[in-house]
């Protein structure tokens, strides 16, 4: 992706203070443009029409565009599908260590900036490179893999029924606040080993963190306090949960590293899963073709989720790293330390890979919603499982769900990173609660038991063979079939006449 620069390509980000504004720069205070006429990636225009913003950036700048983040912090937004994959899969060119960020290093981003919690350095795998990243990422992956998937599904079903019971008698509900925002966090608090009552506060804090408001830093501090207390408790009383497994992992994570990885999973998984649930329910309720294919059996719910991941990625923009050296990317001069963002929503609509806007893509899973490369979202299967199971329960409980307002009356919030529905009001035929049984008893995964050592190579030849199981295996099955056939022949011979 080191193409020759286009004619007139900017040498470095045009919003950097050293670059004077162009002659056609808009007046100060313009809601769309900032320093030097560079477009802002936040504000009412992004909330109203993010896809239109990405299309205009692509038309004006190509696959890579200069943008401003909250606080008018300059960055590069990668809009092209192939260019996004190039950045995501080349960590030697695009570092994740926020201490290499030019704006941060030169003091142009304050510590209280709303973008600092997302881009600045932290002791978790998303903000590390090389061996440090591999060590932390392996600890997180192996800990996440220890969950009992069936047990988790049972817990999601229990929570989804419990939430539905809270509003099923009324015949109306606000599904975002009463379901989509609650389900992921209640499941995650269980997986973390947190008390359920911590969930509502964490829902609000994680949303404020990614909305990039002035409350972002306070929200981040609140999340870390809750998780820090959890880590301290799990040292004394470990259990079958992600916190305990991270603490006990052989890679010997510090308490700060454990806390930051819990924060990473909590914020990313909750936000993306909440948005995925909300967007899928909205599509089911507002798009006739989508509703018909899903209810008519021609599209499974899993396929519907994949289509939503193409059309409305739960996270629209995510960090891509900081340039390791001066380079060219799609005709743009990227200077060492420049922040590079991945426009996942824009990449999914790249005309080079999408046959037409709005085209059905549910049989194709090559969307960018979970990025790619060594920093690909580690909890994507967890989030999709929560969304799929929860929506399945809700649609089975309330099969006649209808939107209670016109689709054009729905309202949104948006930041640089994501766009969220503010509410999803619905109506349905009132029903009685199902009174679900208590929550499933916690079950430790098979991986929680001490691993059995395999015989050493020199001992395997003399290692005892496992006991044979009658009626199992290819030859045993064939023998059983022959015995049955022989018995049938013998019965036929014994028949009179």
PDB file of N, CA, C and O in Angstrom, residues 9-43:
ATOM      1  N   UNK A   9      -1.116  15.647  -3.278  1.00  0.00           N
ATOM      2  CA  UNK A   9      -1.328  14.987  -1.990  1.00  0.00           C
ATOM      3  C   UNK A   9      -0.625  15.760  -0.899  1.00  0.00           C
ATOM      4  O   UNK A   9       0.462  16.262  -1.067  1.00  0.00           O
ATOM      5  N   UNK A  10      -1.292  15.824   0.269  1.00  0.00           N
ATOM      6  CA  UNK A  10      -0.752  16.620   1.370  1.00  0.00           C
ATOM      7  C   UNK A  10       0.473  15.952   1.960  1.00  0.00           C
ATOM      8  O   UNK A  10       0.537  14.747   2.080  1.00  0.00           O
ATOM      9  N   UNK A  11       1.460  16.751   2.345  1.00  0.00           N
ATOM     10  CA  UNK A  11       2.634  16.246   3.041  1.00  0.00           C
ATOM     11  C   UNK A  11       2.349  16.317   4.525  1.00  0.00           C
ATOM     12  O   UNK A  11       2.597  17.319   5.185  1.00  0.00           O
ATOM     13  N   UNK A  12       1.818  15.254   5.076  1.00  0.00           N
ATOM     14  CA  UNK A  12       1.420  15.277   6.469  1.00  0.00           C
ATOM     15  C   UNK A  12      -0.020  15.741   6.606  1.00  0.00           C
ATOM     16  O   UNK A  12      -0.648  16.205   5.667  1.00  0.00           O
ATOM     17  N   UNK A  13      -0.556  15.580   7.825  1.00  0.00           N
ATOM     18  CA  UNK A  13      -1.963  15.898   8.055  1.00  0.00           C
ATOM     19  C   UNK A  13      -2.211  17.395   7.902  1.00  0.00           C
ATOM     20  O   UNK A  13      -1.524  18.220   8.520  1.00  0.00           O
ATOM     21  N   UNK A  14      -3.193  17.778   7.091  1.00  0.00           N
ATOM     22  CA  UNK A  14      -3.422  19.213   6.850  1.00  0.00           C
ATOM     23  C   UNK A  14      -3.924  19.981   8.057  1.00  0.00           C
ATOM     24  O   UNK A  14      -3.919  21.210   8.040  1.00  0.00           O
ATOM     25  N   UNK A  15      -4.370  19.293   9.103  1.00  0.00           N
ATOM     26  CA  UNK A  15      -4.868  20.004  10.277  1.00  0.00           C
ATOM     27  C   UNK A  15      -3.786  20.256  11.312  1.00  0.00           C
ATOM     28  O   UNK A  15      -4.038  20.893  12.318  1.00  0.00           O
ATOM     29  N   UNK A  16      -2.568  19.732  11.071  1.00  0.00           N
ATOM     30  CA  UNK A  16      -1.486  19.969  12.026  1.00  0.00           C
ATOM     31  C   UNK A  16      -1.165  21.454  12.080  1.00  0.00           C
ATOM     32  O   UNK A  16      -1.171  22.126  11.056  1.00  0.00           O
ATOM     33  N   UNK A  17      -0.870  21.993  13.249  1.00  0.00           N
ATOM     34  CA  UNK A  17      -0.674  23.435  13.370  1.00  0.00           C
ATOM     35  C   UNK A  17       0.329  24.023  12.397  1.00  0.00           C
ATOM     36  O   UNK A  17       0.188  25.164  11.986  1.00  0.00           O
ATOM     37  N   UNK A  18       1.338  23.253  11.989  1.00  0.00           N
ATOM     38  CA  UNK A  18       2.348  23.796  11.081  1.00  0.00           C
ATOM     39  C   UNK A  18       1.778  24.069   9.696  1.00  0.00           C
ATOM     40  O   UNK A  18       2.347  24.826   8.926  1.00  0.00           O
ATOM     41  N   UNK A  19       0.650  23.442   9.371  1.00  0.00           N
ATOM     42  CA  UNK A  19       0.078  23.613   8.033  1.00  0.00           C
ATOM     43  C   UNK A  19      -0.912  24.773   8.047  1.00  0.00           C
ATOM     44  O   UNK A  19      -1.889  24.737   8.785  1.00  0.00           O
ATOM     45  N   UNK A  20      -0.706  25.822   7.258  1.00  0.00           N
ATOM     46  CA  UNK A  20      -1.648  26.936   7.240  1.00  0.00           C
ATOM     47  C   UNK A  20      -2.952  26.528   6.587  1.00  0.00           C
ATOM     48  O   UNK A  20      -2.987  25.667   5.721  1.00  0.00           O
ATOM     49  N   UNK A  21      -4.075  27.121   7.006  1.00  0.00           N
ATOM     50  CA  UNK A  21      -5.353  26.782   6.388  1.00  0.00           C
ATOM     51  C   UNK A  21      -5.387  27.215   4.938  1.00  0.00           C
ATOM     52  O   UNK A  21      -4.766  28.208   4.548  1.00  0.00           O
ATOM     53  N   UNK A  22      -6.109  26.465   4.141  1.00  0.00           N
ATOM     54  CA  UNK A  22      -6.226  26.770   2.718  1.00  0.00           C
ATOM     55  C   UNK A  22      -7.051  28.019   2.489  1.00  0.00           C
ATOM     56  O   UNK A  22      -7.760  28.508   3.367  1.00  0.00           O
ATOM     57  N   UNK A  23      -7.013  28.540   1.281  1.00  0.00           N
ATOM     58  CA  UNK A  23      -7.726  29.787   0.985  1.00  0.00           C
ATOM     59  C   UNK A  23      -9.237  29.651   1.067  1.00  0.00           C
ATOM     60  O   UNK A  23      -9.932  30.631   1.262  1.00  0.00           O
ATOM     61  N   UNK A  24      -9.749  28.404   0.903  1.00  0.00           N
ATOM     62  CA  UNK A  24     -11.186  28.211   0.940  1.00  0.00           C
ATOM     63  C   UNK A  24     -11.641  27.634   2.271  1.00  0.00           C
ATOM     64  O   UNK A  24     -12.711  27.054   2.353  1.00  0.00           O
ATOM     65  N   UNK A  25     -10.822  27.787   3.324  1.00  0.00           N
ATOM     66  CA  UNK A  25     -11.197  27.225   4.620  1.00  0.00           C
ATOM     67  C   UNK A  25     -12.505  27.842   5.101  1.00  0.00           C
ATOM     68  O   UNK A  25     -12.740  29.028   4.945  1.00  0.00           O
ATOM     69  N   UNK A  26     -13.392  27.034   5.696  1.00  0.00           N
ATOM     70  CA  UNK A  26     -14.660  27.552   6.185  1.00  0.00           C
ATOM     71  C   UNK A  26     -14.445  28.447   7.387  1.00  0.00           C
ATOM     72  O   UNK A  26     -13.402  28.418   8.011  1.00  0.00           O
ATOM     73  N   UNK A  27     -15.409  29.265   7.728  1.00  0.00           N
ATOM     74  CA  UNK A  27     -15.261  30.189   8.850  1.00  0.00           C
ATOM     75  C   UNK A  27     -15.154  29.442  10.161  1.00  0.00           C
ATOM     76  O   UNK A  27     -15.593  28.299  10.274  1.00  0.00           O
ATOM     77  N   UNK A  28     -14.544  30.072  11.189  1.00  0.00           N
ATOM     78  CA  UNK A  28     -14.449  29.434  12.500  1.00  0.00           C
ATOM     79  C   UNK A  28     -15.832  29.071  13.027  1.00  0.00           C
ATOM     80  O   UNK A  28     -16.813  29.777  12.797  1.00  0.00           O
ATOM     81  N   UNK A  29     -15.876  27.943  13.749  1.00  0.00           N
ATOM     82  CA  UNK A  29     -17.137  27.506  14.328  1.00  0.00           C
ATOM     83  C   UNK A  29     -17.984  26.668  13.402  1.00  0.00           C
ATOM     84  O   UNK A  29     -19.084  26.264  13.774  1.00  0.00           O
ATOM     85  N   UNK A  30     -17.520  26.394  12.202  1.00  0.00           N
ATOM     86  CA  UNK A  30     -18.289  25.543  11.285  1.00  0.00           C
ATOM     87  C   UNK A  30     -18.495  24.175  11.927  1.00  0.00           C
ATOM     88  O   UNK A  30     -17.536  23.552  12.372  1.00  0.00           O
ATOM     89  N   UNK A  31     -19.733  23.633  11.998  1.00  0.00           N
ATOM     90  CA  UNK A  31     -19.972  22.376  12.689  1.00  0.00           C
ATOM     91  C   UNK A  31     -19.380  21.173  11.982  1.00  0.00           C
ATOM     92  O   UNK A  31     -19.199  20.131  12.588  1.00  0.00           O
ATOM     93  N   UNK A  32     -19.075  21.307  10.702  1.00  0.00           N
ATOM     94  CA  UNK A  32     -18.564  20.167   9.947  1.00  0.00           C
ATOM     95  C   UNK A  32     -17.054  20.213   9.838  1.00  0.00           C
ATOM     96  O   UNK A  32     -16.374  19.197   9.960  1.00  0.00           O
ATOM     97  N   UNK A  33     -16.483  21.375   9.610  1.00  0.00           N
ATOM     98  CA  UNK A  33     -15.059  21.496   9.361  1.00  0.00           C
ATOM     99  C   UNK A  33     -14.354  22.110  10.563  1.00  0.00           C
ATOM    100  O   UNK A  33     -14.908  22.898  11.310  1.00  0.00           O
ATOM    101  N   UNK A  34     -13.087  21.735  10.713  1.00  0.00           N
ATOM    102  CA  UNK A  34     -12.269  22.271  11.786  1.00  0.00           C
ATOM    103  C   UNK A  34     -11.096  23.022  11.210  1.00  0.00           C
ATOM    104  O   UNK A  34     -11.189  23.706  10.203  1.00  0.00           O
ATOM    105  N   UNK A  35      -9.933  22.835  11.830  1.00  0.00           N
ATOM    106  CA  UNK A  35      -8.727  23.519  11.412  1.00  0.00           C
ATOM    107  C   UNK A  35      -8.412  23.229   9.947  1.00  0.00           C
ATOM    108  O   UNK A  35      -8.360  22.081   9.530  1.00  0.00           O
ATOM    109  N   UNK A  36      -8.201  24.271   9.165  1.00  0.00           N
ATOM    110  CA  UNK A  36      -7.800  24.098   7.774  1.00  0.00           C
ATOM    111  C   UNK A  36      -8.850  23.442   6.914  1.00  0.00           C
ATOM    112  O   UNK A  36      -8.543  22.919   5.847  1.00  0.00           O
ATOM    113  N   UNK A  37     -10.109  23.428   7.337  1.00  0.00           N
ATOM    114  CA  UNK A  37     -11.163  22.823   6.525  1.00  0.00           C
ATOM    115  C   UNK A  37     -11.221  21.319   6.617  1.00  0.00           C
ATOM    116  O   UNK A  37     -11.941  20.682   5.859  1.00  0.00           O
ATOM    117  N   UNK A  38     -10.470  20.713   7.531  1.00  0.00           N
ATOM    118  CA  UNK A  38     -10.495  19.252   7.682  1.00  0.00           C
ATOM    119  C   UNK A  38     -11.808  18.853   8.354  1.00  0.00           C
ATOM    120  O   UNK A  38     -12.207  19.446   9.361  1.00  0.00           O
ATOM    121  N   UNK A  39     -12.527  17.850   7.829  1.00  0.00           N
ATOM    122  CA  UNK A  39     -13.831  17.490   8.389  1.00  0.00           C
ATOM    123  C   UNK A  39     -13.714  16.855   9.766  1.00  0.00           C
ATOM    124  O   UNK A  39     -12.777  16.113  10.050  1.00  0.00           O
ATOM    125  N   UNK A  40     -14.681  17.181  10.605  1.00  0.00           N
ATOM    126  CA  UNK A  40     -14.767  16.567  11.925  1.00  0.00           C
ATOM    127  C   UNK A  40     -15.479  15.218  11.816  1.00  0.00           C
ATOM    128  O   UNK A  40     -16.474  15.100  11.114  1.00  0.00           O
ATOM    129  N   UNK A  41     -14.978  14.251  12.559  1.00  0.00           N
ATOM    130  CA  UNK A  41     -15.570  12.911  12.555  1.00  0.00           C
ATOM    131  C   UNK A  41     -16.522  12.744  13.735  1.00  0.00           C
ATOM    132  O   UNK A  41     -16.714  11.649  14.245  1.00  0.00           O
ATOM    133  N   UNK A  42     -17.084  13.824  14.184  1.00  0.00           N
ATOM    134  CA  UNK A  42     -18.036  13.806  15.283  1.00  0.00           C
ATOM    135  C   UNK A  42     -18.966  15.000  15.095  1.00  0.00           C
ATOM    136  O   UNK A  42     -18.692  15.899  14.306  1.00  0.00           O
ATOM    137  N   UNK A  43     -20.089  14.986  15.802  1.00  0.00           N
ATOM    138  CA  UNK A  43     -21.022  16.101  15.707  1.00  0.00           C
ATOM    139  C   UNK A  43     -22.342  15.690  15.077  1.00  0.00           C
ATOM    140  O   UNK A  43     -22.528  14.547  14.638  1.00  0.00           O
TER     141      UNK A  43
END
